[in-house]
Short mmCIF file of C-alpha atoms in Angstrom, two decimals:
data_model
loop_
_atom_site.label_atom_id
_atom_site.label_comp_id
_atom_site.label_asym_id
_atom_site.label_seq_id
_atom_site.Cartn_x
_atom_site.Cartn_y
_atom_site.Cartn_z
CA UNK A 1 -0.22 -0.01 0.07
CA UNK A 2 1.43 3.67 -0.97
CA UNK A 3 0.95 6.99 0.26
CA UNK A 4 -1.74 7.83 -1.91
CA UNK A 5 -4.12 5.00 -0.27
CA UNK A 6 -7.11 6.22 1.18
CA UNK A 7 -8.50 5.74 4.71
CA UNK A 8 -11.49 3.67 3.25
CA UNK A 9 -9.09 1.00 1.91
CA UNK A 10 -7.09 0.85 4.95
CA UNK A 11 -10.21 0.41 7.06
CA UNK A 12 -11.17 -2.20 4.92
CA UNK A 13 -8.01 -3.92 5.74
CA UNK A 14 -8.05 -3.32 9.67
CA UNK A 15 -11.65 -5.11 9.33
CA UNK A 16 -10.05 -8.15 8.20
CA UNK A 17 -7.34 -7.74 10.68
CA UNK A 18 -10.43 -7.29 13.46
CA UNK A 19 -12.10 -10.49 12.23
CA UNK A 20 -8.80 -12.69 13.18
CA UNK A 21 -8.80 -11.22 16.58
CA UNK A 22 -10.68 -11.28 19.70
CA UNK A 23 -12.62 -8.85 21.69
CA UNK A 24 -10.48 -6.68 24.01
CA UNK A 25 -7.20 -7.59 21.93
CA UNK A 26 -4.85 -4.56 21.30
CA UNK A 27 -4.40 -3.31 17.76
CA UNK A 28 -0.98 -2.22 16.38
CA UNK A 29 0.24 0.99 17.24
CA UNK A 30 -0.40 3.76 14.79
CA UNK A 31 3.39 3.89 14.25
CA UNK A 32 3.34 0.07 13.54
CA UNK A 33 0.39 0.58 11.19
CA UNK A 34 1.93 3.46 9.34
CA UNK A 35 4.98 1.16 8.50
CA UNK A 36 3.33 -2.04 7.78
CA UNK A 37 0.26 -0.33 5.37
CA UNK A 38 2.98 2.31 4.27
CA UNK A 39 0.59 5.02 4.78
CA UNK A 40 0.54 8.56 6.40
CA UNK A 41 -0.21 8.91 10.06
CA UNK A 42 -3.46 11.00 8.87
CA UNK A 43 -4.46 8.19 6.89
CA UNK A 44 -4.35 5.95 9.85
CA UNK A 45 -6.22 8.31 11.98
CA UNK A 46 -9.05 8.66 9.77
CA UNK A 47 -9.36 4.72 9.46
CA UNK A 48 -9.45 4.31 12.91
CA UNK A 49 -12.21 7.14 13.73
CA UNK A 50 -14.18 5.14 11.30
CA UNK A 51 -14.11 1.81 12.76
CA UNK A 52 -14.64 3.67 16.04
CA UNK A 53 -17.82 4.95 14.94
CA UNK A 54 -18.78 1.84 13.80
CA UNK A 55 -18.12 0.74 17.13
CA UNK A 56 -16.03 -1.94 16.05
CA UNK A 57 -13.02 -0.80 18.43
CA UNK A 58 -12.87 1.27 21.48
CA UNK A 59 -9.42 3.87 21.62
CA UNK A 60 -7.63 4.58 24.81
CA UNK A 61 -5.92 7.48 25.06
CA UNK A 62 -2.34 6.74 26.19
CA UNK A 63 -3.07 2.81 25.84
CA UNK A 64 -3.88 2.02 22.42
CA UNK A 65 -7.06 0.59 20.36
CA UNK A 66 -8.79 -2.28 21.23
CA UNK A 67 -11.43 -4.69 19.73
CA UNK A 68 -15.06 -3.79 20.65
CA UNK A 69 -16.24 -6.15 22.99
CA UNK A 70 -20.03 -6.22 22.00
CA UNK A 71 -19.69 -6.10 18.17
CA UNK A 72 -20.01 -8.90 15.60
CA UNK A 73 -17.48 -8.38 12.88
CA UNK A 74 -18.57 -11.39 10.80
CA UNK A 75 -20.59 -9.19 8.81
CA UNK A 76 -19.31 -5.80 9.25
CA UNK A 77 -22.47 -4.72 10.94
CA UNK A 78 -21.47 -3.62 13.91
CA UNK A 79 -24.34 -5.12 15.87
CA UNK A 80 -24.78 -4.67 19.48
CA UNK A 81 -25.24 -7.53 21.97
CA UNK A 82 -28.26 -6.47 24.01
CA UNK A 83 -29.15 -9.95 25.49
CA UNK A 84 -28.18 -8.31 29.09
CA UNK A 85 -31.65 -6.83 28.73
CA UNK A 86 -33.63 -9.83 28.99
CA UNK A 87 -32.86 -10.03 32.53
CA UNK A 88 -33.24 -6.52 33.49
CA UNK A 89 -36.31 -6.05 32.00
CA UNK A 90 -37.84 -8.94 34.15
CA UNK A 91 -41.20 -10.36 33.02
CA UNK A 92 -43.26 -6.88 32.84
CA UNK A 93 -44.01 -7.45 29.19
CA UNK A 94 -46.64 -5.77 27.21
CA UNK A 95 -48.73 -7.67 25.28
CA UNK A 96 -49.78 -6.60 22.01
CA UNK A 97 -50.53 -9.65 20.18
CA UNK A 98 -54.25 -8.75 20.36
CA UNK A 99 -53.61 -5.38 18.59
CA UNK A 100 -50.49 -5.93 16.10
CA UNK A 101 -51.71 -7.64 12.86
CA UNK A 102 -49.89 -11.14 12.88
CA UNK A 103 -50.20 -10.80 9.02
CA UNK A 104 -48.36 -7.41 8.68
CA UNK A 105 -49.18 -4.58 6.42
CA UNK A 106 -51.63 -5.59 3.71
CA UNK A 107 -50.10 -4.96 0.25
CA UNK A 108 -51.00 -2.38 -2.07
CA UNK A 109 -54.78 -2.82 -3.39
CA UNK A 110 -55.83 -4.69 -0.42
CA UNK A 111 -59.21 -3.63 0.32
CA UNK A 112 -59.44 -2.36 4.02
CA UNK A 113 -62.37 -3.81 6.17
CA UNK A 114 -60.41 -4.17 9.21
CA UNK A 115 -59.68 -0.63 10.06
CA UNK A 116 -61.47 1.55 13.17
CA UNK A 117 -61.49 4.76 10.90
CA UNK A 118 -63.58 6.29 8.66
CA UNK A 119 -62.38 6.94 4.91
CA UNK A 120 -60.65 9.96 4.00
CA UNK A 121 -63.77 10.89 1.89
CA UNK A 122 -66.00 10.82 5.07
CA UNK A 123 -63.48 12.98 7.15
CA UNK A 124 -64.06 16.83 7.58
CA UNK A 125 -60.39 17.34 5.92
CA UNK A 126 -61.32 21.00 4.59
CA UNK A 127 -62.58 22.00 8.02
CA UNK A 128 -59.72 20.27 10.00
CA UNK A 129 -57.06 21.61 7.59
CA UNK A 130 -58.34 25.31 8.08
CA UNK A 131 -58.76 25.12 11.71
CA UNK A 132 -55.23 23.47 12.76
CA UNK A 133 -53.91 26.71 9.63
CA UNK A 134 -55.78 28.98 12.02
CA UNK A 135 -54.65 27.67 15.42
CA UNK A 136 -50.74 27.26 14.58
CA UNK A 137 -51.06 31.23 13.71
CA UNK A 138 -52.58 32.12 17.30
CA UNK A 139 -50.29 34.30 19.11
CA UNK A 140 -50.16 31.79 21.76
CA UNK A 141 -50.00 28.55 19.83
CA UNK A 142 -46.96 27.40 21.22
CA UNK A 143 -47.42 28.41 24.69
CA UNK A 144 -47.82 25.76 27.43
CA UNK A 145 -51.43 24.39 27.71
CA UNK A 146 -53.29 23.83 31.23
CA UNK A 147 -52.67 20.43 32.15
CA UNK A 148 -56.58 19.79 32.29
CA UNK A 149 -56.98 21.17 28.89
CA UNK A 150 -58.14 24.44 27.23
CA UNK A 151 -61.07 25.66 29.60
CA UNK A 152 -63.48 26.38 26.42
CA UNK A 153 -62.59 22.85 25.22
CA UNK A 154 -63.54 21.40 28.26
CA UNK A 155 -66.74 23.47 28.21
CA UNK A 156 -67.58 21.60 24.87
CA UNK A 157 -67.10 18.34 26.40
CA UNK A 158 -69.13 18.92 29.11
CA UNK A 159 -71.85 20.21 27.09
CA UNK A 160 -71.90 17.02 24.70
CA UNK A 161 -71.83 14.83 27.85
CA UNK A 162 -75.01 16.60 29.14
CA UNK A 163 -76.55 16.10 32.50
CA UNK A 164 -74.93 18.54 35.37
CA UNK A 165 -71.36 17.97 33.87
CA UNK A 166 -69.37 20.81 34.65
CA UNK A 167 -65.77 21.97 32.63
CA UNK A 168 -64.07 21.16 36.01
CA UNK A 169 -65.22 17.25 35.38
CA UNK A 170 -63.21 17.01 32.11
CA UNK A 171 -59.63 16.32 31.50
CA UNK A 172 -58.72 16.41 27.91
CA UNK A 173 -56.54 13.62 26.56
CA UNK A 174 -54.34 12.62 23.51
CA UNK A 175 -57.20 10.31 22.21
CA UNK A 176 -59.69 7.97 23.66
CA UNK A 177 -56.78 4.89 23.94
CA UNK A 178 -54.49 7.31 26.02
CA UNK A 179 -58.01 8.30 28.11
CA UNK A 180 -58.17 4.38 28.71
CA UNK A 181 -54.65 4.01 29.59
CA UNK A 182 -54.78 6.79 32.21
CA UNK A 183 -58.11 5.60 33.70
CA UNK A 184 -56.79 1.93 34.15
CA UNK A 185 -53.76 2.85 35.69
CA UNK A 186 -55.38 5.66 37.89
CA UNK A 187 -58.35 3.65 39.29
CA UNK A 188 -57.32 -0.25 40.21
CA UNK A 189 -53.89 -1.21 41.60
CA UNK A 190 -51.71 -3.92 39.14
CA UNK A 191 -52.71 -7.50 39.67
CA UNK A 192 -56.43 -6.58 40.23
CA UNK A 193 -59.31 -7.99 38.04
CA UNK A 194 -61.20 -6.15 35.84
CA UNK A 195 -64.84 -6.99 34.48
CA UNK A 196 -65.14 -6.46 30.69
CA UNK A 197 -67.97 -7.33 28.15
CA UNK A 198 -67.35 -10.57 26.09
CA UNK A 199 -66.52 -9.74 23.41
CA UNK A 200 -64.87 -6.32 23.66
CA UNK A 201 -62.41 -3.97 22.07
CA UNK A 202 -58.97 -5.41 22.00
CA UNK A 203 -56.88 -2.33 22.51
CA UNK A 204 -59.05 -1.89 25.77
CA UNK A 205 -57.95 -5.17 26.76
CA UNK A 206 -54.05 -4.37 25.99
CA UNK A 207 -54.22 -1.20 28.05
CA UNK A 208 -55.68 -2.92 31.20
CA UNK A 209 -53.10 -5.61 30.72
CA UNK A 210 -50.38 -3.03 30.28
CA UNK A 211 -51.37 -1.64 33.70
CA UNK A 212 -51.29 -5.09 35.30
CA UNK A 213 -55.08 -5.65 35.55
CA UNK A 214 -56.25 -9.39 34.82
CA UNK A 215 -59.39 -8.74 32.36
CA UNK A 216 -62.42 -10.90 33.62
CA UNK A 217 -65.08 -11.40 30.72
CA UNK A 218 -68.77 -11.24 31.40
CA UNK A 219 -71.13 -12.04 28.72
CA UNK A 220 -73.21 -9.87 26.49
CA UNK A 221 -76.86 -10.79 24.41
CA UNK A 222 -78.74 -8.77 22.10
CA UNK A 223 -79.54 -6.29 25.14
CA UNK A 224 -76.01 -5.40 26.15
CA UNK A 225 -74.11 -6.59 29.14
CA UNK A 226 -76.36 -9.24 31.26
CA UNK A 227 -76.80 -7.80 34.76
CA UNK A 228 -76.77 -11.09 36.49
CA UNK A 229 -73.66 -12.32 34.76
CA UNK A 230 -72.17 -8.73 35.95
CA UNK A 231 -73.60 -9.32 39.95
CA UNK A 232 -71.92 -12.83 40.14
CA UNK A 233 -68.48 -11.69 38.38
CA UNK A 234 -68.32 -8.75 41.14
CA UNK A 235 -69.15 -11.32 43.86
CA UNK A 236 -66.79 -14.09 42.65
CA UNK A 237 -63.53 -11.97 41.88
CA UNK A 238 -63.82 -8.71 43.80
CA UNK A 239 -63.47 -6.26 41.09
CA UNK A 240 -63.75 -2.58 41.63
CA UNK A 241 -63.62 -1.62 38.04
CA UNK A 242 -66.20 -2.53 35.16
CA UNK A 243 -65.05 -1.49 31.26
CA UNK A 244 -67.88 -1.22 29.00
CA UNK A 245 -69.29 0.21 25.92
CA UNK A 246 -73.06 1.10 26.21
CA UNK A 247 -73.74 2.52 22.71
CA UNK A 248 -72.75 0.68 19.38
CA UNK A 249 -70.46 -1.65 21.07
CA UNK A 250 -67.20 -2.81 19.45
CA UNK A 251 -67.63 -5.46 17.94
CA UNK A 252 -70.96 -6.42 18.08
CA UNK A 253 -72.93 -2.88 17.68
CA UNK A 254 -75.52 -3.63 20.64
CA UNK A 255 -77.09 -1.00 22.66
CA UNK A 256 -77.48 -1.32 26.39
CA UNK A 257 -81.37 -1.32 26.78
CA UNK A 258 -82.44 1.23 28.95
CA UNK A 259 -83.71 -1.25 31.87
CA UNK A 260 -80.02 -2.61 31.87
CA UNK A 261 -78.64 0.74 31.97
CA UNK A 262 -80.12 1.16 35.28
CA UNK A 263 -79.43 -2.55 36.45
CA UNK A 264 -75.47 -2.08 35.37
CA UNK A 265 -75.27 1.28 37.59
CA UNK A 266 -77.28 -0.31 40.61
CA UNK A 267 -74.56 -3.46 40.49
CA UNK A 268 -71.69 -1.60 40.33
CA UNK A 269 -72.93 0.77 43.07
CA UNK A 270 -73.75 -1.93 45.31
CA UNK A 271 -70.28 -3.45 44.67
CA UNK A 272 -68.39 -0.39 45.22
CA UNK A 273 -67.05 -0.16 41.86
CA UNK A 274 -66.57 1.95 39.03
CA UNK A 275 -67.86 1.93 35.35
CA UNK A 276 -65.31 2.89 32.67
CA UNK A 277 -67.93 4.06 29.95
CA UNK A 278 -65.84 3.82 26.61
CA UNK A 279 -68.58 6.50 24.58
CA UNK A 280 -66.12 6.35 21.25
CA UNK A 281 -69.24 6.00 19.13
CA UNK A 282 -71.21 9.27 20.57
CA UNK A 283 -70.83 10.83 17.13
CA UNK A 284 -71.16 7.52 14.87
CA UNK A 285 -74.82 6.87 15.09
CA UNK A 286 -76.61 5.95 11.90
CA UNK A 287 -79.40 8.73 11.97
CA UNK A 288 -81.29 7.38 14.70
CA UNK A 289 -81.55 8.56 18.37
CA UNK A 290 -78.07 8.13 20.51
CA UNK A 291 -78.73 6.93 24.32
CA UNK A 292 -77.62 9.55 26.61
CA UNK A 293 -74.17 8.78 28.12
CA UNK A 294 -74.31 6.86 31.51
CA UNK A 295 -72.26 9.74 33.37
CA UNK A 296 -75.21 12.05 32.64
CA UNK A 297 -77.32 10.41 34.86
CA UNK A 298 -74.79 9.44 37.17
CA UNK A 299 -74.80 11.52 40.68
CA UNK A 300 -72.45 9.30 42.78
CA UNK A 301 -69.09 9.23 40.69
CA UNK A 302 -69.64 5.59 39.70
CA UNK A 303 -69.06 6.23 36.02
CA UNK A 304 -65.89 7.58 34.62
CA UNK A 305 -66.60 8.36 30.90
CA UNK A 306 -64.27 8.47 27.93
CA UNK A 307 -64.93 10.12 24.56
CA UNK A 308 -62.95 10.70 21.51
CA UNK A 309 -63.04 13.04 18.23
CA UNK A 310 -60.90 10.46 16.39
CA UNK A 311 -63.63 7.88 15.26
CA UNK A 312 -65.81 10.56 13.82
CA UNK A 313 -62.99 13.12 12.60
CA UNK A 314 -59.48 11.82 11.38
CA UNK A 315 -56.93 9.10 12.98
CA UNK A 316 -54.59 12.29 13.88
CA UNK A 317 -57.17 14.33 15.62
CA UNK A 318 -55.53 12.70 18.98
CA UNK A 319 -58.33 14.49 21.22
CA UNK A 320 -60.28 12.92 23.74
CA UNK A 321 -61.46 13.38 27.30
CA UNK A 322 -62.22 11.77 30.59
CA UNK A 323 -65.03 12.81 32.58
CA UNK A 324 -65.39 12.05 36.27
CA UNK A 325 -65.95 13.19 39.58
CA UNK A 326 -64.47 13.05 43.11
CA UNK A 327 -60.98 11.54 44.01
CA UNK A 328 -60.65 9.70 40.77
CA UNK A 329 -60.71 12.65 38.51
CA UNK A 330 -57.73 13.86 40.94
CA UNK A 331 -55.83 10.86 40.60
CA UNK A 332 -56.33 10.67 36.87
CA UNK A 333 -55.00 14.46 36.39
CA UNK A 334 -51.77 13.19 38.58
CA UNK A 335 -51.31 10.40 35.98
CA UNK A 336 -51.62 12.48 32.85
CA UNK A 337 -49.50 15.06 34.50
CA UNK A 338 -46.62 12.55 35.18
CA UNK A 339 -47.18 11.27 31.41
CA UNK A 340 -47.01 14.43 29.34
CA UNK A 341 -47.96 17.51 31.43
CA UNK A 342 -50.63 18.64 28.52
CA UNK A 343 -52.11 17.80 25.05
CA UNK A 344 -50.48 19.82 22.56
CA UNK A 345 -52.07 23.31 22.39
CA UNK A 346 -52.61 23.90 18.66
CA UNK A 347 -54.37 20.50 18.19
CA UNK A 348 -56.68 21.29 21.18
CA UNK A 349 -57.72 24.74 19.72
CA UNK A 350 -58.06 23.25 16.06
CA UNK A 351 -60.45 20.52 17.81
CA UNK A 352 -62.30 23.48 19.71
CA UNK A 353 -62.99 25.28 16.59
CA UNK A 354 -64.23 22.22 14.66
CA UNK A 355 -66.36 21.60 17.32
CA UNK A 356 -67.94 24.97 17.67
CA UNK A 357 -68.75 25.34 14.32
CA UNK A 358 -72.05 24.54 12.54
CA UNK A 359 -70.17 22.37 10.44
CA UNK A 360 -69.36 19.88 12.79
CA UNK A 361 -73.65 19.16 13.19
CA UNK A 362 -73.92 18.97 9.43
CA UNK A 363 -70.64 16.58 9.16
CA UNK A 364 -71.97 14.26 11.87
CA UNK A 365 -75.28 13.89 10.12
CA UNK A 366 -73.77 13.39 6.62
CA UNK A 367 -71.73 10.73 8.16
CA UNK A 368 -74.31 9.21 9.91
CA UNK A 369 -76.29 8.48 6.38
CA UNK A 370 -73.15 7.19 4.96
CA UNK A 371 -72.58 4.64 7.57
CA UNK A 372 -76.22 3.62 7.61
CA UNK A 373 -75.87 3.21 3.93
CA UNK A 374 -72.78 1.41 3.66
CA UNK A 375 -73.97 -0.86 6.72
CA UNK A 376 -76.66 -1.84 4.41
CA UNK A 377 -74.59 -2.69 1.40
CA UNK A 378 -72.14 -4.58 3.32
CA UNK A 379 -74.53 -6.90 5.12
CA UNK A 380 -76.44 -7.89 2.04
CA UNK A 381 -73.50 -8.78 -0.04
CA UNK A 382 -71.98 -10.66 3.39
CA UNK A 383 -75.28 -12.72 3.35
CA UNK A 384 -74.89 -13.44 -0.36
CA UNK A 385 -71.18 -14.51 -0.28
CA UNK A 386 -70.89 -16.28 2.65
CA UNK A 387 -73.54 -19.02 2.90
CA UNK A 388 -74.66 -19.89 6.47
CA UNK A 389 -72.96 -16.85 8.22
CA UNK A 390 -75.03 -15.13 10.63
CA UNK A 391 -75.57 -11.20 11.35
CA UNK A 392 -77.13 -11.33 14.56
CA UNK A 393 -78.40 -7.74 14.23
CA UNK A 394 -77.82 -4.71 11.96
CA UNK A 395 -76.31 -2.16 14.16
CA UNK A 396 -77.80 1.33 14.36
CA UNK A 397 -74.23 3.17 14.78
CA UNK A 398 -70.62 2.29 14.69
CA UNK A 399 -68.25 1.10 11.90
CA UNK A 400 -68.55 -2.76 11.78
CA UNK A 401 -70.89 -5.70 11.25
CA UNK A 402 -70.32 -8.64 13.72
CA UNK A 403 -70.50 -11.87 11.69
CA UNK A 404 -70.77 -15.60 13.07
CA UNK A 405 -69.10 -18.12 11.00
CA UNK A 406 -70.33 -21.67 10.20
CA UNK A 407 -69.46 -24.35 12.13
CA UNK A 408 -66.17 -25.56 11.19
CA UNK A 409 -64.45 -22.63 9.95
CA UNK A 410 -61.64 -21.15 11.46
CA UNK A 411 -61.53 -17.27 11.48
CA UNK A 412 -57.76 -16.89 11.70
CA UNK A 413 -57.35 -19.09 8.62
CA UNK A 414 -60.26 -17.28 6.61
CA UNK A 415 -58.75 -14.24 7.80
CA UNK A 416 -55.32 -15.26 6.28
CA UNK A 417 -56.85 -16.63 3.00
CA UNK A 418 -58.95 -13.27 2.61
CA UNK A 419 -55.81 -11.47 3.03
CA UNK A 420 -54.20 -13.48 -0.10
CA UNK A 421 -57.37 -12.54 -1.98
CA UNK A 422 -56.65 -8.90 -1.27
CA UNK A 423 -59.37 -8.27 1.50
CA UNK A 424 -58.50 -7.61 5.20
CA UNK A 425 -60.87 -8.42 7.97
CA UNK A 426 -60.53 -8.86 11.56
CA UNK A 427 -60.44 -12.14 13.02
CA UNK A 428 -62.96 -12.42 15.96
CA UNK A 429 -60.76 -14.16 18.06
CA UNK A 430 -58.94 -11.21 18.92
CA UNK A 431 -62.20 -9.77 20.50
CA UNK A 432 -62.18 -12.14 23.39
CA UNK A 433 -60.14 -12.08 26.81
CA UNK A 434 -60.41 -15.74 26.94
CA UNK A 435 -61.42 -18.62 24.54
CA UNK A 436 -63.85 -17.53 21.95
CA UNK A 437 -67.23 -19.44 22.04
CA UNK A 438 -67.64 -19.24 18.12
CA UNK A 439 -65.56 -18.22 15.30
CA UNK A 440 -66.61 -14.66 14.47
CA UNK A 441 -65.46 -11.63 12.06
CA UNK A 442 -65.57 -8.15 12.31
CA UNK A 443 -65.98 -6.61 9.10
CA UNK A 444 -65.87 -3.08 8.73
CA UNK A 445 -67.86 -0.71 6.15
CA UNK A 446 -66.26 2.86 6.96
CA UNK A 447 -62.89 2.65 5.71
CA UNK A 448 -63.30 1.52 2.09
CA UNK A 449 -63.45 4.18 -0.69
CA UNK A 450 -67.27 3.47 -1.92
CA UNK A 451 -70.00 0.82 -2.11
CA UNK A 452 -68.68 -0.56 -4.96
CA UNK A 453 -65.54 -1.39 -2.72
CA UNK A 454 -67.55 -2.73 -0.34
CA UNK A 455 -69.30 -5.07 -2.62
CA UNK A 456 -65.78 -6.42 -4.23
CA UNK A 457 -64.43 -6.87 -1.00
CA UNK A 458 -67.24 -8.88 0.20
CA UNK A 459 -66.77 -10.95 -3.03
CA UNK A 460 -63.15 -11.70 -2.52
CA UNK A 461 -64.12 -12.46 1.39
CA UNK A 462 -66.54 -15.14 -0.29
CA UNK A 463 -63.99 -16.44 -2.56
CA UNK A 464 -61.82 -16.93 0.21
CA UNK A 465 -64.28 -18.73 2.35
CA UNK A 466 -65.27 -21.20 -0.56
CA UNK A 467 -61.36 -21.91 -0.85
CA UNK A 468 -60.83 -22.50 3.05
CA UNK A 469 -64.29 -24.08 3.73
CA UNK A 470 -65.91 -25.40 6.85
CA UNK A 471 -64.10 -28.05 8.34
CA UNK A 472 -65.78 -30.92 9.68
CA UNK A 473 -64.98 -33.37 12.30
#
């Protein structure tokens, strides 16, 4: 090697040398390298610096240069050995198997019928963009927001909830999922049971388990959560928290009947327990009446209410709220303060402007009409394409159909086969805290472009159903 050789060429030669050495071995000195490879001192210095930046060597001033101990040199990638973290992290793993897609991202051209969001054509995009632009230009746009949320936004949420709800009863959150996480951690101690509907929202199960709680399922029927089973579950487990979705339950679409609303609250009060009411579908009715939130008729602080703007507006409008009275609200405020101090001010300002505009009510009405039409189109297509499938009810709100499959059909196998044919749907087993009683699919009708895409998605699903076929024992 002559004096004109580059430091890159020298670094390649030294990598070959490192491959023959062991971690901790000392490299030849700079003077020795200069002599052996016939290069200048500056070239040696640049080559050593490059290897150090890769993590291949460690330089110790006054001592020399050594082979790094946690470096794999066989591929030159400098991959660190992080196996020590397995011991340090113990057994507090966060279980995401119910919310992570086991099949991975769908390929291009897949018809999306497994999403919990509305299609871009159903979003109030123009209003959101204009509101965000104006919010970002405000003189105080980038100032710190109040920890509990902007007073004006809390006032709007209080008005939406109704009853005697005051702005002081509202805590603005970064969407509904953040609200669930805060509530689970604030209300119940790690290791405690939490009662949940069966089936229920998988991300709620994940948030509960991440908080160290043990979900205990309570069955549903066509009228919603069964009060008799709920009373038994409270008695057997000693639980002090129930998570439920009284309006347009995800995934079944059921609505808790007026009689059961009273019974559920009576059972919870008698058990000294909280009811965590997930009201995600407040703005997702299909044109009919939407029942009042449970919290609006709760005087005793039994109900902790969760709401969000993400579902009816857009995925990135991460604005939600917790509504509660008494010490539980102070506990939740403390948890959110520790988590992230406050929700970004421009996003709150934008949400406030959108909610306060007359166009919001028009959007909710037009969205409801579109969802009702899409629901009917998909129900007819699924009934035609999947013989033997059962729709327990045609939902009057929400974003999905809950379809019971014929005996002998594996929902996970069918879901994988459908993905191969270019349509993404959700396996029903993800929605159960324990073993599912039967195979189901949750099929969404809100995330597709139009009715034609819904019908084509059902056709592809039907083709996958024919391919998989019921398995006979």
